[in-house]
Amino acid sequence: MKPASASPGGELCIMDASGHQQLTWRLDRSDEISAARAAFEHWLTQGYTAFGALTRTQAKHAIKTFDPAMEEVILVPRIVGG
Amino acid sequence: MRHIERIDNSIVAHANRMDDALKSPVRTPAWRQLGTQGSRWIRNWHDARAREQQAIRAARRAERRALTLLLRILSADQRRDFRQHGHIHVTGASSGSRYRIRVAPFANIDVLACNGIVAHRLCVQPMGELPIFDVIAGQILYLQDPGAEEGFLRHANIHPTRHDEFMSRLPG
């Protein structure tokens, strides 16, 4: 549970062989938001699909643009039939 | 110190003693050359074993992280299902189809008919060497999104039900 004084923000989870990489940002830090947006757009061009929600408890849906108001965004690699 | 670590340390100490004995200015006979190779083999074996254990620890760490992420995206019912039965039921967001996702490396999505039996199985997963729980989390995210489910199903390979599942459908 975040302390009351902490600025709200979000988390970007990028799935990989290590489980997932995490990138966090706070709404009052434009540099962190820019870094998260750059990572988001980079992985989308690599074929990843992003799923996000405004709060962690909500069901996630596919998104195409980065929204720093989202608390959690998960990037899933391109799918392939087995 | 654990028993296996005592054994490893004694092997390395023995290899070091052999090396010291062989550092002689006298021309080494064949059996001493064999001893040098033996100590080198022991060290290589020890290094390979340490690397293997490191890889196992890294893989376990990845699985734990992936499981944490999976449990975060599940609903309360799905979490209970997963803990009790080891599978997860998902309803397709656009098709309304019912799926059962098992913890298996391939063909782990069962498409359920109205009466609950397995109609056929789907094999489709995110690319790359992801931990198994990340694969399942990705499958759930795709199936539960109305826009993503259709594309997900288009990529899927369809497998028939297993023999035991088919036999269970026969009367008698």
Short mmCIF file of C-alpha atoms in Angstrom, two decimals:
data_model
loop_
_atom_site.label_atom_id
_atom_site.label_comp_id
_atom_site.label_asym_id
_atom_site.label_seq_id
_atom_site.Cartn_x
_atom_site.Cartn_y
_atom_site.Cartn_z
CA MET A 1 0.00 0.00 0.00
CA LYS A 2 1.50 3.31 -1.10
CA PRO A 3 2.08 5.92 1.65
CA ALA A 4 -0.20 8.95 1.47
CA SER A 5 2.65 11.31 0.64
CA ALA A 6 3.80 9.32 -2.47
CA SER A 7 2.84 10.71 -5.84
CA PRO A 8 0.50 8.45 -7.86
CA GLY A 9 1.98 6.79 -10.87
CA GLY A 10 2.05 3.62 -12.84
CA GLU A 11 4.02 0.56 -13.79
CA LEU A 12 4.97 -0.89 -17.14
CA CYS A 13 5.61 -4.66 -17.17
CA ILE A 14 7.42 -6.04 -20.22
CA MET A 15 7.30 -9.83 -20.42
CA ASP A 16 10.62 -11.54 -21.09
CA ALA A 17 12.65 -14.60 -20.09
CA SER A 18 13.38 -13.14 -16.64
CA GLY A 19 9.67 -13.00 -15.81
CA HIS A 20 9.17 -9.38 -16.71
CA GLN A 21 11.05 -6.10 -16.64
CA GLN A 22 9.42 -3.28 -14.72
CA LEU A 23 9.45 0.42 -15.47
CA THR A 24 7.67 2.76 -13.07
CA TRP A 25 6.75 6.42 -13.35
CA ARG A 26 5.23 9.09 -11.16
CA LEU A 27 2.75 11.61 -12.49
CA ASP A 28 4.81 14.54 -11.25
CA ARG A 29 7.98 13.38 -13.04
CA SER A 30 7.92 14.18 -16.75
CA ASP A 31 11.28 12.43 -17.35
CA GLU A 32 9.94 9.16 -15.98
CA ILE A 33 6.77 9.48 -18.04
CA SER A 34 8.83 10.15 -21.17
CA ALA A 35 11.01 7.09 -20.51
CA ALA A 36 7.95 4.90 -20.01
CA ARG A 37 6.31 6.27 -23.15
CA ALA A 38 9.48 5.67 -25.19
CA ALA A 39 9.73 2.09 -23.93
CA PHE A 40 6.02 1.54 -24.62
CA GLU A 41 6.31 2.75 -28.21
CA HIS A 42 9.54 0.83 -28.80
CA TRP A 43 8.03 -2.50 -27.77
CA LEU A 44 4.85 -1.82 -29.74
CA THR A 45 6.93 -1.42 -32.90
CA GLN A 46 8.54 -4.80 -32.06
CA GLY A 47 5.11 -6.44 -32.32
CA TYR A 48 4.18 -6.49 -28.65
CA THR A 49 0.58 -5.90 -27.57
CA ALA A 50 -0.16 -3.64 -24.62
CA PHE A 51 -2.90 -4.27 -22.09
CA GLY A 52 -3.68 -1.64 -19.48
CA ALA A 53 -6.19 -0.44 -16.94
CA LEU A 54 -6.68 2.71 -14.92
CA THR A 55 -6.48 0.77 -11.67
CA ARG A 56 -4.74 -2.48 -10.82
CA THR A 57 -7.98 -4.20 -9.86
CA GLN A 58 -9.78 -3.46 -13.14
CA ALA A 59 -9.73 -5.93 -16.02
CA LYS A 60 -7.12 -4.96 -18.58
CA HIS A 61 -7.90 -4.15 -22.19
CA ALA A 62 -5.73 -3.68 -25.27
CA ILE A 63 -4.36 -0.19 -25.77
CA LYS A 64 -2.46 1.43 -28.62
CA THR A 65 -1.37 4.70 -26.99
CA PHE A 66 0.43 5.27 -23.73
CA ASP A 67 -1.66 6.80 -20.98
CA PRO A 68 0.34 7.81 -17.89
CA ALA A 69 -2.87 7.79 -15.83
CA MET A 70 -2.99 3.99 -16.06
CA GLU A 71 -1.70 2.26 -12.97
CA GLU A 72 -0.56 -0.88 -14.74
CA VAL A 73 0.33 -1.66 -18.34
CA ILE A 74 1.49 -5.11 -19.43
CA LEU A 75 3.33 -5.67 -22.71
CA VAL A 76 2.90 -9.16 -24.18
CA PRO A 77 5.09 -10.44 -27.06
CA ARG A 78 3.66 -11.26 -30.46
CA ILE A 79 1.62 -14.46 -30.46
CA VAL A 80 2.32 -17.49 -32.57
CA GLY A 81 0.47 -20.73 -33.16
CA GLY A 82 2.01 -23.87 -31.71
CA MET B 1 28.17 -25.96 5.91
CA ARG B 2 26.03 -28.30 3.88
CA HIS B 3 27.29 -31.79 3.10
CA ILE B 4 27.43 -31.17 -0.68
CA GLU B 5 29.44 -27.95 -0.14
CA ARG B 6 31.93 -29.85 2.10
CA ILE B 7 32.41 -32.40 -0.69
CA ASP B 8 32.91 -29.65 -3.30
CA ASN B 9 35.43 -27.84 -1.12
CA SER B 10 37.40 -31.00 -0.46
CA ILE B 11 37.55 -31.76 -4.20
CA VAL B 12 38.92 -28.29 -4.97
CA ALA B 13 41.44 -28.55 -2.11
CA HIS B 14 42.64 -31.91 -3.45
CA ALA B 15 43.06 -30.42 -6.93
CA ASN B 16 45.11 -27.57 -5.48
CA ARG B 17 47.37 -30.01 -3.57
CA MET B 18 47.92 -31.99 -6.79
CA ASP B 19 48.89 -28.81 -8.60
CA ASP B 20 51.43 -27.88 -5.91
CA ALA B 21 52.99 -31.35 -6.09
CA LEU B 22 53.33 -31.11 -9.84
CA LYS B 23 55.14 -27.76 -9.86
CA SER B 24 58.52 -29.49 -9.92
CA PRO B 25 61.45 -28.45 -12.15
CA VAL B 26 62.04 -32.17 -12.84
CA ARG B 27 60.67 -33.44 -16.16
CA THR B 28 57.22 -34.73 -15.47
CA PRO B 29 56.55 -38.39 -16.32
CA ALA B 30 53.34 -39.40 -18.03
CA TRP B 31 51.46 -40.21 -14.82
CA ARG B 32 52.14 -36.72 -13.51
CA GLN B 33 50.81 -35.20 -16.76
CA LEU B 34 47.68 -37.29 -16.23
CA GLY B 35 47.41 -35.80 -12.74
CA THR B 36 47.54 -32.26 -14.17
CA GLN B 37 44.78 -33.06 -16.60
CA GLY B 38 42.78 -34.65 -13.81
CA SER B 39 42.95 -31.56 -11.61
CA ARG B 40 41.97 -29.39 -14.56
CA TRP B 41 39.01 -31.67 -15.23
CA ILE B 42 37.94 -31.41 -11.61
CA ARG B 43 38.03 -27.60 -11.72
CA ASN B 44 36.09 -27.51 -14.98
CA TRP B 45 33.48 -29.82 -13.52
CA HIS B 46 33.19 -27.62 -10.45
CA ASP B 47 32.79 -24.46 -12.58
CA ALA B 48 30.19 -26.09 -14.82
CA ARG B 49 28.21 -27.21 -11.79
CA ALA B 50 28.27 -23.70 -10.31
CA ARG B 51 27.01 -22.26 -13.62
CA GLU B 52 24.25 -24.86 -13.78
CA GLN B 53 23.08 -24.03 -10.28
CA GLN B 54 23.09 -20.33 -11.10
CA ALA B 55 20.93 -20.98 -14.18
CA ILE B 56 18.48 -23.04 -12.11
CA ARG B 57 18.19 -20.27 -9.52
CA ALA B 58 17.59 -17.67 -12.26
CA ALA B 59 14.88 -19.83 -13.85
CA ARG B 60 13.14 -20.29 -10.48
CA ARG B 61 13.29 -16.54 -9.84
CA ALA B 62 11.69 -15.89 -13.27
CA GLU B 63 8.90 -18.38 -12.54
CA ARG B 64 8.15 -16.72 -9.19
CA ARG B 65 7.95 -13.28 -10.82
CA ALA B 66 5.72 -14.61 -13.58
CA LEU B 67 3.40 -16.31 -11.06
CA THR B 68 3.08 -13.04 -9.13
CA LEU B 69 2.03 -11.23 -12.30
CA LEU B 70 -0.45 -13.97 -13.24
CA LEU B 71 -2.13 -13.93 -9.82
CA ARG B 72 -2.45 -10.12 -10.09
CA ILE B 73 -4.48 -10.25 -13.30
CA LEU B 74 -6.83 -13.05 -12.22
CA SER B 75 -10.26 -12.36 -10.75
CA ALA B 76 -11.09 -13.78 -7.33
CA ASP B 77 -12.95 -16.74 -8.90
CA GLN B 78 -10.12 -17.47 -11.30
CA ARG B 79 -7.59 -17.33 -8.48
CA ARG B 80 -9.60 -19.79 -6.41
CA ASP B 81 -9.99 -22.10 -9.42
CA PHE B 82 -6.27 -21.97 -10.10
CA ARG B 83 -5.30 -22.71 -6.52
CA GLN B 84 -7.79 -25.56 -6.11
CA HIS B 85 -7.63 -27.23 -9.53
CA GLY B 86 -4.55 -25.88 -11.30
CA HIS B 87 -6.48 -24.47 -14.26
CA ILE B 88 -8.26 -21.21 -15.08
CA HIS B 89 -11.64 -20.70 -16.74
CA VAL B 90 -11.93 -17.74 -19.09
CA THR B 91 -14.88 -16.45 -21.10
CA GLY B 92 -14.03 -14.99 -24.48
CA ALA B 93 -14.81 -11.29 -24.50
CA SER B 94 -16.18 -11.14 -28.04
CA SER B 95 -17.15 -14.75 -28.81
CA GLY B 96 -18.58 -15.69 -25.39
CA SER B 97 -16.85 -19.07 -25.72
CA ARG B 98 -15.67 -20.78 -22.58
CA TYR B 99 -12.03 -21.72 -22.31
CA ARG B 100 -10.09 -23.67 -19.74
CA ILE B 101 -6.39 -22.86 -19.58
CA ARG B 102 -4.14 -25.53 -18.08
CA VAL B 103 -0.55 -25.22 -16.94
CA ALA B 104 1.11 -27.02 -19.87
CA PRO B 105 3.78 -26.01 -22.39
CA PHE B 106 1.60 -26.39 -25.51
CA ALA B 107 -2.04 -26.96 -26.58
CA ASN B 108 -3.04 -25.84 -23.10
CA ILE B 109 -6.28 -24.03 -24.00
CA ASP B 110 -9.35 -26.28 -23.94
CA VAL B 111 -12.41 -24.96 -25.77
CA LEU B 112 -15.41 -26.14 -23.78
CA ALA B 113 -18.74 -27.08 -25.29
CA CYS B 114 -22.08 -26.16 -23.69
CA ASN B 115 -22.12 -29.33 -21.61
CA GLY B 116 -18.64 -28.66 -20.27
CA ILE B 117 -16.73 -31.31 -22.21
CA VAL B 118 -13.68 -30.39 -24.23
CA ALA B 119 -14.62 -29.76 -27.86
CA HIS B 120 -11.07 -29.23 -29.07
CA ARG B 121 -7.78 -27.68 -27.90
CA LEU B 122 -5.93 -24.60 -29.04
CA CYS B 123 -2.19 -24.12 -29.27
CA VAL B 124 -1.17 -20.46 -29.36
CA GLN B 125 1.16 -18.51 -27.11
CA PRO B 126 3.36 -15.42 -26.95
CA MET B 127 6.72 -15.78 -28.67
CA GLY B 128 10.00 -16.14 -26.83
CA GLU B 129 11.26 -18.19 -23.93
CA LEU B 130 8.80 -16.88 -21.39
CA PRO B 131 8.14 -18.57 -18.06
CA ILE B 132 5.02 -20.74 -18.26
CA PHE B 133 2.97 -18.43 -16.02
CA ASP B 134 3.75 -15.45 -18.27
CA VAL B 135 2.50 -17.47 -21.25
CA ILE B 136 -0.76 -18.15 -19.42
CA ALA B 137 -1.12 -14.51 -18.36
CA GLY B 138 -0.67 -13.44 -21.98
CA GLN B 139 -3.27 -15.95 -23.17
CA ILE B 140 -5.78 -14.68 -20.59
CA LEU B 141 -5.20 -11.04 -21.52
CA TYR B 142 -5.82 -11.78 -25.19
CA LEU B 143 -8.95 -13.86 -24.60
CA GLN B 144 -10.52 -11.36 -22.21
CA ASP B 145 -10.17 -8.42 -24.59
CA PRO B 146 -12.96 -8.04 -27.21
CA GLY B 147 -10.63 -6.64 -29.86
CA ALA B 148 -7.71 -9.01 -29.25
CA GLU B 149 -9.57 -12.32 -28.94
CA GLU B 150 -10.37 -12.66 -32.63
CA GLY B 151 -6.78 -12.10 -33.74
CA PHE B 152 -5.59 -14.50 -31.03
CA LEU B 153 -7.90 -17.26 -32.29
CA ARG B 154 -6.81 -16.69 -35.90
CA HIS B 155 -3.23 -17.58 -34.96
CA ALA B 156 -4.23 -20.66 -32.99
CA ASN B 157 -3.63 -24.20 -34.19
CA ILE B 158 -6.50 -26.52 -33.41
CA HIS B 159 -5.82 -29.91 -31.89
CA PRO B 160 -8.39 -32.66 -31.39
CA THR B 161 -9.29 -33.78 -27.93
CA ARG B 162 -7.13 -36.43 -26.35
CA HIS B 163 -8.13 -40.09 -26.58
CA ASP B 164 -9.08 -40.31 -22.91
CA GLU B 165 -11.27 -37.23 -23.20
CA PHE B 166 -12.98 -38.70 -26.29
CA MET B 167 -13.52 -42.07 -24.63
CA SER B 168 -15.15 -40.38 -21.65
CA ARG B 169 -17.76 -38.93 -24.01
CA LEU B 170 -18.89 -42.34 -25.28
CA PRO B 171 -22.05 -43.75 -23.67
CA GLY B 172 -21.58 -46.57 -21.18
#
